[in-house]
Coordinates of C-alpha atoms and ligand atoms in Angstrom, one line a residue:
M1 CA -0.3 0.1 0.2
I2 CA 2.6 2.2 0.7
F3 CA 4.9 1.6 -2.9
K4 CA 0.9 2.7 -3.5
H5 CA 0.5 5.9 -2.5
F6 CA 3.9 6.5 -3.3
R7 CA 3.0 5.9 -6.8
I8 CA 0.1 8.7 -6.8
Y9 CA 2.6 11.3 -6.3
K10 CA 5.4 10.5 -8.3
N11 CA 4.9 13.5 -11.6
I12 CA 4.6 16.1 -8.7
C13 CA 7.3 18.8 -8.0
F14 CA 7.8 19.7 -4.9
C15 CA 9.1 22.3 -2.7
R16 CA 12.8 23.0 -3.3
H17 CA 15.3 24.7 -1.7
S18 CA 17.5 27.3 -2.9
S19 CA 20.5 27.2 -2.0
S20 CA 22.9 26.9 -4.8
L21 CA 21.2 30.0 -6.1
S22 CA 23.1 32.7 -6.8
T23 CA 22.2 36.3 -3.8
I24 CA 19.8 38.7 -5.9
F25 CA 19.5 41.9 -4.6
A26 CA 16.9 44.8 -6.0
L27 CA 15.1 48.2 -5.1
A28 CA 12.0 46.9 -3.3
T29 CA 10.0 50.0 -3.5
G30 CA 8.3 52.0 -5.7
P31 CA 10.8 53.0 -8.7
Q32 CA 11.0 56.5 -8.2
L33 CA 14.0 57.5 -6.3
R34 CA 13.5 60.6 -4.7
S35 CA 11.7 59.6 -1.4
G36 CA 12.0 59.9 2.2
V37 CA 12.7 56.1 2.4
A38 CA 13.8 54.0 0.1
I39 CA 13.9 49.6 0.5
I40 CA 17.2 47.8 -1.5
R41 CA 16.5 43.7 -0.4
V42 CA 19.5 40.7 -0.4
S43 CA 17.8 37.5 -0.3
G44 CA 20.1 34.3 -0.7
S45 CA 22.2 31.9 1.2
L46 CA 24.8 34.9 1.1
A47 CA 23.0 37.8 1.7
T48 CA 23.9 38.1 5.5
Q49 CA 27.5 39.1 4.5
S50 CA 26.3 41.8 2.6
L51 CA 24.5 43.3 6.3
L52 CA 28.2 42.5 7.2
K53 CA 30.6 44.3 5.0
L54 CA 28.5 47.2 4.6
T55 CA 28.2 47.3 8.1
R56 CA 31.7 46.8 8.9
E57 CA 30.5 44.5 11.7
T58 CA 32.3 40.7 12.3
K59 CA 29.9 39.3 13.6
L60 CA 26.6 38.2 12.2
E61 CA 25.1 37.3 16.1
N62 CA 25.3 41.4 16.9
F63 CA 22.1 41.3 14.7
K64 CA 18.8 40.4 16.0
P65 CA 16.9 38.9 13.7
K66 CA 13.8 40.7 12.8
Q67 CA 15.4 44.1 14.7
L68 CA 15.4 47.3 13.2
Y69 CA 19.8 48.7 14.0
L70 CA 20.5 51.7 12.2
K71 CA 23.7 51.4 11.1
K72 CA 26.4 53.5 8.9
I73 CA 27.2 52.4 5.5
Y74 CA 30.3 52.0 3.6
H75 CA 30.8 51.3 0.2
H76 CA 33.0 47.7 0.0
K77 CA 35.4 48.8 -2.5
T78 CA 36.0 52.3 -2.2
N79 CA 35.7 52.6 2.3
D80 CA 33.1 55.5 1.5
L81 CA 31.0 56.8 3.9
I82 CA 27.5 55.8 1.7
D83 CA 24.1 56.8 4.0
Q84 CA 23.2 56.0 7.2
C85 CA 20.1 53.9 7.2
M86 CA 17.9 51.7 9.1
T87 CA 19.0 47.7 8.8
V88 CA 17.4 44.1 9.5
W89 CA 17.7 40.4 8.6
F90 CA 15.6 37.7 8.2
K91 CA 17.0 34.4 8.8
E92 CA 15.6 32.0 7.0
P93 CA 13.7 30.5 6.8
K94 CA 11.0 32.9 7.9
S95 CA 11.9 35.6 5.6
F96 CA 10.1 36.4 2.7
T97 CA 11.8 34.1 0.0
G98 CA 12.0 31.6 2.7
E99 CA 17.1 32.4 2.3
D100 CA 18.1 34.9 3.8
V101 CA 17.0 38.4 3.7
V102 CA 18.4 41.7 4.5
E103 CA 17.0 45.1 4.2
F104 CA 18.4 48.5 3.5
H105 CA 16.2 51.1 4.7
I106 CA 18.1 53.7 3.1
H107 CA 17.5 57.6 2.0
G108 CA 16.0 57.2 -1.1
S109 CA 17.7 59.2 -4.0
K110 CA 19.2 58.0 -6.8
A111 CA 22.9 58.5 -5.8
V112 CA 22.9 56.1 -2.0
A113 CA 21.4 53.4 -4.1
G114 CA 23.3 53.8 -6.7
A115 CA 26.7 53.0 -4.6
I116 CA 25.0 50.5 -2.6
F117 CA 23.6 48.7 -6.1
S118 CA 27.5 48.9 -7.6
T119 CA 29.1 48.1 -3.7
L120 CA 27.0 44.6 -4.3
S121 CA 27.7 43.5 -7.2
S122 CA 31.3 43.1 -6.8
F123 CA 30.3 40.2 -4.0
P124 CA 31.1 37.0 -5.5
N125 CA 27.7 35.6 -6.3
Y126 CA 25.5 37.9 -5.9
R127 CA 23.4 39.9 -8.6
L128 CA 20.5 41.8 -9.7
A129 CA 17.1 40.5 -9.2
E130 CA 14.8 39.7 -12.4
P131 CA 11.5 41.0 -12.0
G132 CA 8.9 38.9 -10.0
E133 CA 12.3 36.7 -8.2
F134 CA 11.3 37.3 -4.9
S135 CA 8.2 36.0 -5.2
K136 CA 9.8 33.2 -7.2
R137 CA 11.8 31.7 -4.7
A138 CA 9.2 32.0 -2.4
Y139 CA 7.3 30.2 -4.1
L140 CA 9.9 27.7 -5.0
N141 CA 10.6 27.4 -1.0
G142 CA 6.8 26.1 -0.5
R143 CA 5.9 30.2 1.4
L144 CA 3.4 31.1 -1.3
D145 CA 1.2 28.6 -3.4
L146 CA 0.2 30.3 -6.8
T147 CA -2.6 31.4 -5.7
E148 CA -1.3 33.3 -3.3
A149 CA 1.8 34.5 -5.0
E150 CA -0.4 36.2 -7.8
G151 CA -3.1 37.0 -5.0
L152 CA 0.8 39.3 -3.7
I153 CA 1.0 40.5 -7.7
D154 CA -2.7 41.9 -7.7
L155 CA -2.4 43.3 -4.7
I156 CA 0.4 45.5 -5.8
N157 CA -2.2 47.0 -8.9
A158 CA -5.0 46.6 -7.3
Q159 CA -6.7 50.7 -7.9
T160 CA -10.0 50.0 -5.3
E161 CA -11.3 48.9 -2.6
Q162 CA -12.8 45.6 -4.1
Q163 CA -9.8 44.9 -5.9
R164 CA -7.7 45.0 -2.6
K165 CA -9.3 43.2 -0.5
Q166 CA -9.8 40.2 -3.3
S167 CA -6.6 40.0 -3.1
L168 CA -5.5 40.1 0.0
Y169 CA -7.8 37.1 0.7
Q170 CA -6.3 35.7 -2.2
M171 CA -3.0 36.8 -1.5
Q172 CA -3.6 35.1 2.0
G173 CA -4.7 31.5 0.6
S174 CA -8.4 31.4 -0.3
L175 CA -8.3 29.6 -3.3
K176 CA -4.9 28.0 -2.2
E177 CA -7.8 26.4 1.0
L178 CA -10.4 26.3 -2.1
Y179 CA -8.2 23.8 -4.4
E180 CA -5.9 21.9 -1.7
R181 CA -9.2 21.0 0.1
W182 CA -10.6 19.6 -3.2
R183 CA -7.0 18.2 -4.8
L184 CA -6.5 16.3 -0.9
D185 CA -10.0 15.3 -1.3
L186 CA -9.6 13.4 -4.8
V187 CA -5.7 12.0 -4.1
K188 CA -7.6 10.2 -1.0
S189 CA -9.7 8.6 -3.4
L190 CA -7.4 7.9 -5.8
A191 CA -5.5 6.0 -3.3
H192 CA -8.9 4.1 -2.2
A193 CA -9.5 3.6 -6.2
E194 CA -5.6 2.2 -7.1
A195 CA -6.3 0.4 -3.6
Y196 CA -9.8 -1.9 -4.2
I197 CA -7.9 -2.0 -8.1
D198 CA -4.9 -4.2 -6.6
F199 CA -6.2 -6.0 -4.3
H200 CA -9.7 -6.6 -3.8
E201 CA -9.2 -9.9 -6.1
D202 CA -7.6 -11.4 -3.5
Q203 CA -7.6 -9.6 -0.3
H204 CA -10.4 -8.1 2.3
I205 CA -11.1 -5.1 0.8
E206 CA -14.0 -3.0 2.0
N207 CA -16.7 -2.8 -0.4
D208 CA -17.8 0.1 -0.1
I209 CA -14.7 2.0 -0.6
L210 CA -15.7 2.5 -4.7
S211 CA -19.2 3.7 -3.9
D212 CA -17.3 6.5 -1.7
V213 CA -14.7 7.6 -4.0
I214 CA -17.4 7.9 -6.4
N215 CA -19.2 10.1 -4.5
T216 CA -16.8 12.8 -2.8
V217 CA -15.5 12.5 -7.1
K218 CA -19.4 13.3 -7.5
T219 CA -19.2 16.4 -5.2
A220 CA -15.5 17.1 -5.6
Y221 CA -17.3 17.8 -9.0
N222 CA -20.0 19.8 -8.6
A223 CA -18.6 21.8 -6.2
M224 CA -15.5 22.7 -9.0
S225 CA -18.3 23.1 -11.4
I226 CA -20.7 25.7 -9.4
H227 CA -17.8 27.6 -8.8
L228 CA -16.8 27.4 -12.7
Q229 CA -20.7 28.8 -13.3
D230 CA -19.6 32.8 -11.6
H231 CA -20.3 35.0 -14.3
R232 CA -17.2 35.7 -14.2
R233 CA -17.2 38.3 -10.8
G234 CA -13.2 37.8 -9.2
E235 CA -11.8 38.4 -13.4
I236 CA -14.7 41.6 -14.0
L237 CA -13.2 43.0 -10.5
R238 CA -9.9 42.0 -11.1
D239 CA -9.6 43.3 -14.4
G240 CA -12.3 46.1 -15.0
C241 CA -16.1 46.1 -15.5
R242 CA -16.7 46.5 -19.0
I243 CA -18.7 49.5 -20.2
A244 CA -19.9 50.5 -23.7
I245 CA -22.0 54.1 -23.8
L246 CA -24.1 53.3 -27.4
G247 CA -26.9 55.0 -28.4
A248 CA -28.3 57.5 -32.0
P249 CA -25.4 60.3 -32.8
N250 CA -26.1 63.4 -30.4
A251 CA -28.1 61.4 -27.8
G252 CA -25.4 63.1 -25.2
K253 CA -22.8 59.9 -25.0
S254 CA -20.1 61.9 -24.5
S255 CA -21.4 64.0 -22.0
L256 CA -22.2 60.9 -20.0
L257 CA -18.9 59.7 -20.3
N258 CA -17.3 63.0 -19.8
I259 CA -19.5 63.3 -15.5
L260 CA -18.4 60.0 -15.6
T261 CA -14.5 60.8 -15.6
Q262 CA -15.3 64.8 -14.4
K263 CA -12.6 65.3 -17.2
P264 CA -13.4 66.9 -20.5
T265 CA -12.8 63.5 -22.0
A266 CA -13.9 63.2 -25.1
I267 CA -15.2 66.3 -27.5
V268 CA -18.8 67.2 -26.8
S269 CA -20.6 68.6 -30.0
P270 CA -24.5 69.2 -31.7
I271 CA -22.7 67.9 -34.7
A272 CA -23.8 64.5 -35.5
G273 CA -21.0 61.5 -36.2
T274 CA -17.8 63.6 -33.7
T275 CA -16.9 60.7 -31.6
R276 CA -15.5 58.9 -34.2
D277 CA -12.6 56.2 -32.3
V278 CA -13.4 54.3 -29.5
I279 CA -12.4 56.3 -26.4
E280 CA -11.5 54.8 -23.1
S281 CA -11.7 55.2 -19.4
T282 CA -10.6 54.2 -16.5
I283 CA -12.3 55.2 -13.5
D284 CA -13.4 53.4 -9.8
L285 CA -17.3 53.6 -8.4
G286 CA -17.9 53.0 -5.5
G287 CA -14.7 51.0 -4.6
Y288 CA -15.4 49.2 -8.1
P289 CA -12.8 49.1 -11.0
I290 CA -14.5 50.2 -14.4
V291 CA -13.1 50.1 -18.0
I292 CA -15.8 52.3 -19.6
C293 CA -15.9 53.6 -23.1
D294 CA -17.8 55.9 -25.5
T295 CA -18.4 55.3 -28.8
A296 CA -19.6 56.8 -32.4
G297 CA -23.8 57.2 -32.7
L298 CA -24.8 54.1 -34.6
R299 CA -26.3 55.1 -37.9
I300 CA -26.4 54.0 -41.3
T301 CA -23.3 56.6 -43.0
D302 CA -21.9 56.5 -46.4
D303 CA -18.7 58.2 -44.5
P304 CA -16.0 55.3 -44.6
I305 CA -14.5 57.0 -41.4
E306 CA -17.5 57.2 -39.3
N307 CA -18.7 53.6 -40.8
E308 CA -15.8 51.7 -39.4
G309 CA -16.5 53.8 -35.8
V310 CA -19.9 52.4 -35.4
L311 CA -18.4 49.0 -36.2
R312 CA -15.7 49.5 -33.7
A313 CA -19.2 50.4 -31.5
V314 CA -20.8 47.6 -32.2
D315 CA -17.0 45.2 -31.6
R316 CA -16.4 47.5 -28.6
A317 CA -20.2 46.7 -26.5
N318 CA -19.9 43.0 -28.1
T319 CA -17.2 42.8 -24.8
C320 CA -18.6 44.3 -22.7
D321 CA -20.4 43.5 -19.5
L322 CA -22.9 45.9 -19.4
L323 CA -24.2 48.5 -21.2
I324 CA -25.4 52.0 -21.1
I325 CA -28.1 52.8 -23.9
V326 CA -28.4 57.0 -23.9
V327 CA -31.3 58.0 -25.9
D328 CA -32.5 62.1 -26.8
I329 CA -35.5 61.7 -25.5
S330 CA -36.6 64.5 -28.5
M331 CA -36.1 61.9 -30.8
L332 CA -39.4 60.3 -29.5
S333 CA -43.1 60.5 -29.6
L334 CA -43.8 61.5 -26.3
H335 CA -47.4 61.5 -26.3
E336 CA -47.3 57.7 -26.8
N337 CA -46.5 55.3 -24.5
L338 CA -42.8 56.4 -23.7
N339 CA -41.0 52.7 -22.4
E340 CA -42.4 51.3 -26.2
Q341 CA -41.6 54.3 -27.5
I342 CA -38.4 53.2 -26.4
D343 CA -37.8 49.9 -26.7
K344 CA -39.1 50.3 -30.7
H345 CA -35.8 53.3 -30.6
L346 CA -33.8 50.8 -28.9
S347 CA -34.6 47.6 -32.0
D348 CA -34.2 50.1 -34.7
L349 CA -31.0 51.1 -33.1
F350 CA -29.1 47.7 -33.1
T351 CA -31.1 46.9 -36.7
I352 CA -28.5 49.1 -37.9
K353 CA -25.8 46.2 -37.6
S354 CA -27.9 43.6 -36.7
S355 CA -26.9 43.6 -33.1
S356 CA -29.5 42.3 -30.2
F357 CA -26.6 42.6 -26.8
N358 CA -29.5 40.0 -25.0
S359 CA -27.3 38.7 -22.9
L360 CA -26.4 41.3 -21.7
T361 CA -27.3 43.9 -18.2
K362 CA -28.4 47.8 -19.8
L363 CA -29.5 50.4 -18.1
I364 CA -31.0 53.5 -20.6
L365 CA -30.3 56.4 -20.5
L366 CA -33.5 59.1 -21.0
N367 CA -31.2 62.5 -21.8
K368 CA -32.1 66.3 -22.8
I369 CA -35.2 65.9 -20.1
D370 CA -34.5 70.0 -19.8
L371 CA -36.2 70.2 -22.8
T372 CA -39.5 69.2 -21.8
N373 CA -42.3 70.5 -19.9
E374 CA -43.7 68.9 -16.4
N375 CA -46.0 67.3 -17.5
I376 CA -43.9 65.1 -19.6
R377 CA -41.5 64.3 -16.9
L378 CA -45.3 63.2 -14.8
K379 CA -44.7 60.6 -17.6
F380 CA -41.5 58.9 -16.0
Q381 CA -42.9 57.6 -12.8
Q382 CA -44.2 54.7 -15.6
L383 CA -41.0 54.6 -16.9
N384 CA -39.0 50.8 -16.7
D385 CA -36.8 50.0 -13.6
N386 CA -33.9 50.0 -15.8
I387 CA -34.8 53.6 -17.9
I388 CA -33.6 56.1 -15.9
P389 CA -34.5 60.1 -16.7
I390 CA -31.6 62.7 -17.2
S391 CA -29.7 65.5 -18.6
C392 CA -26.3 65.5 -19.1
T393 CA -25.9 68.9 -19.1
L394 CA -28.4 70.4 -16.1
G395 CA -26.9 67.3 -13.6
V396 CA -30.7 65.6 -13.4
N397 CA -30.6 63.0 -11.8
I398 CA -27.5 61.5 -12.4
E399 CA -26.5 60.7 -8.2
E400 CA -29.0 57.7 -8.9
F401 CA -27.9 56.4 -12.6
L402 CA -24.4 57.1 -10.9
S403 CA -25.9 54.4 -7.6
K404 CA -28.1 52.1 -10.0
L405 CA -24.8 51.2 -11.8
T406 CA -22.7 50.9 -8.8
K407 CA -24.9 48.3 -7.8
S408 CA -25.1 46.2 -11.6
I409 CA -21.1 46.3 -11.4
A410 CA -21.7 45.4 -7.4
E411 CA -24.8 42.4 -8.4
K412 CA -21.4 41.3 -10.8
C413 CA -19.1 41.6 -9.2
T414 CA -20.2 40.7 -5.6
E415 CA -18.7 41.6 -2.7
P416 CA -15.1 39.2 -2.3
S417 CA -15.2 37.3 1.1
F418 CA -12.0 35.2 2.0
T419 CA -14.8 32.2 2.4
T420 CA -16.4 32.4 -0.8
P421 CA -13.9 33.3 -2.9
Y422 CA -13.5 33.2 -6.9
L423 CA -10.6 32.6 -9.4
T424 CA -10.0 35.8 -10.7
N425 CA -7.7 35.5 -13.8
E426 CA -8.3 32.6 -16.8
R427 CA -5.0 30.7 -16.1
H428 CA -7.7 29.2 -12.7
R429 CA -10.5 28.7 -15.4
I430 CA -8.5 26.8 -17.9
Y431 CA -6.8 24.3 -15.6
L432 CA -10.1 24.3 -13.3
T433 CA -12.3 23.2 -16.4
R434 CA -9.2 20.5 -17.4
T435 CA -9.5 19.3 -14.0
V436 CA -13.8 19.1 -13.9
D437 CA -13.6 17.3 -17.6
D438 CA -11.4 14.2 -16.5
L439 CA -13.9 14.5 -13.4
L440 CA -16.3 13.4 -15.7
M441 CA -15.0 11.0 -17.9
F442 CA -14.0 8.9 -14.8
L443 CA -17.3 9.4 -13.5
T444 CA -18.7 8.0 -17.2
F445 CA -16.5 5.0 -17.4
I446 CA -17.6 4.3 -13.8
N447 CA -21.5 4.7 -14.8
N448 CA -20.8 2.6 -17.6
N449 CA -18.4 -0.2 -15.8
Q450 CA -15.8 0.1 -18.3
D451 CA -12.4 -0.4 -17.4
L452 CA -11.9 0.8 -14.0
V453 CA -8.1 1.8 -14.7
L454 CA -8.5 3.8 -16.9
A455 CA -10.6 5.5 -15.3
V456 CA -8.4 5.6 -13.0
E457 CA -5.8 7.7 -15.1
Y458 CA -8.7 10.5 -15.6
L459 CA -8.8 10.5 -12.0
R460 CA -4.8 10.8 -12.1
L461 CA -4.6 13.9 -14.6
A462 CA -7.9 15.8 -12.9
I463 CA -5.7 15.8 -9.4
R464 CA -2.3 17.4 -11.7
S465 CA -5.0 19.6 -13.6
L466 CA -6.1 20.5 -10.5
G467 CA -2.5 21.1 -8.7
T468 CA -1.5 23.3 -11.6
V469 CA -3.5 25.8 -10.6
T470 CA -1.8 26.3 -7.4
G471 CA 1.7 25.2 -7.8
V472 CA 1.4 21.6 -6.6
V473 CA 2.5 20.4 -9.7
H474 CA 4.8 23.0 -12.1
T475 CA 6.2 23.3 -15.2
E476 CA 9.3 26.5 -15.1
E477 CA 7.1 27.9 -18.4
L478 CA 3.9 27.9 -16.0
L479 CA 6.0 29.7 -14.1
D480 CA 7.9 32.3 -16.5
V481 CA 4.2 33.1 -17.7
I482 CA 3.4 34.1 -14.2
F483 CA 6.1 35.7 -12.5
R484 CA 6.8 37.6 -15.9
D485 CA 4.4 40.5 -15.3
F486 CA 5.8 41.5 -11.6
C487 CA 8.0 43.9 -11.4
I488 CA 11.2 44.1 -10.0
G489 CA 12.1 44.0 -6.2
K490 CA 8.9 41.6 -6.4
Ligands
GDP1 N1 -30.6 69.7 -23.8 C1 -29.0 69.1 -23.1 N2 -28.2 69.0 -24.7 C2 -27.6 68.1 -24.3 C3 -27.7 66.9 -22.7 N3 -26.7 66.3 -23.3 C4 -25.7 66.9 -24.2 N4 -26.8 67.6 -25.0 C5 -26.2 68.1 -26.2 O1 -26.0 67.6 -26.9 C6 -25.0 67.4 -28.6 C7 -24.8 66.6 -29.0 O2 -23.5 65.3 -27.4 P1 -22.7 64.4 -27.1 O3 -22.2 64.3 -26.2 O4 -21.4 65.2 -28.3 O5 -23.5 63.1 -27.9 P2 -23.2 62.2 -28.8 O6 -23.4 62.6 -29.9 O7 -23.9 61.3 -28.1 O8 -21.4 62.0 -28.3 C8 -24.4 68.2 -27.7 O9 -24.4 69.6 -28.0 C9 -24.3 68.2 -26.7 O10 -24.0 70.3 -25.4 C10 -28.4 67.5 -22.3 O11 -29.1 67.1 -21.1 N5 -29.5 68.5 -22.5
MG2 MG1 -19.4 61.4 -29.6

């Protein structure tokens, strides 16, 4: 049995210590030098040498790990005093990378950092770190799994409050816990299934063992399928909710964009066909990131450039998460039913490039209500819930529109939570989909009473794909893709 258990793990790469690697250094704080403090981080088996040589101390015992010491630091070759700064070291394995790490909290100038880089470069087996190399070492030394490392880079890139929460939870292991729980259940099932294959004919093996395996796999399969049917919530929050503003020429789309971005991002003019290209802006709405784009007015036109603009508008709308459609109220016949008039206006608009955008959430803005009289405004109470009468020029009902928009986006992303995390990137989706597909193959083989040995092969593949999400299984190529997005010093 022990031998069989070993077989399960034989293809899986476990953590590997890295004492033979070079010692690396980089600026851990942002790239602009000219700050009160900047931090240079050194990591590797020779890291403490830099602490002793730069401070001219002889004994490492003079530095307790994780304690700050104010020290004068000197150039190792020229003996020049470089700076007076705080220093700290973290003894392996209790450091970010799992290796010995030393930090110099220097005055943040190009000259000070340059002098320290020059002295560190002169040490044998020292070199400048590659982008993401500290985090990659942390992963290789088992300090982070891949989802936690991805959470870390997302936290560094977070622009809004909700992105901060989601990435922080992921960095603290929300996805890792979920995926590891599933993986370990499947690993146990695999071990039991193999035991059953090997011993059920000639030894006493409980009959229930196979049905337990099937139940566990079914439970994991169902949970993962639900996890995948998430309407891309985590990904929308990570990448920004994509919104397109659509409508006929002159409806007030560019005016609306300028209200949302609070600056004259797009040209507003009474000349129809002013906006041609898609104009994109990023904003923060109630902590949610939004990538909003203004588009060319939808109409049939002989002008090839404007026509290209209309095509681009439709293309963009097709790849969006949400649509805002602006309707100029003066285009409607106001004495008839307003909801029906708006429906007709939209269906005329969408026939222009035979689009429907059926699957998309739509907010409809009835703009230029400042041009209407009190009698017409009374009819607004009968409007459908997703139609908001506004005036871009006078700023009427803009608050109501913004709160409805925030609500729609919050529904698309939901509030991040540690206990119910959503997958946050395409990589997770690809490998989890493979996992689910292989689990389904396993269950189908079993249901059809097909070869159990072959069925178990699918279970093994599923475990492998799931392990690729967290990094229990990895290839160099996969690590390159993940860590190349990191900045130097992280
Ligand atoms: N009266 C009135 N005019 C507006 C309003 N919003 C926009 N406009 C005017 O409508 C014209 C077209 O606006 P624009 O934002 O460029 O429309 P777009 O073609 O849809 O981008 C401009 O002259 C705007 O000043 C509004 O709420 N009331
Ligand atoms: Mg415009």
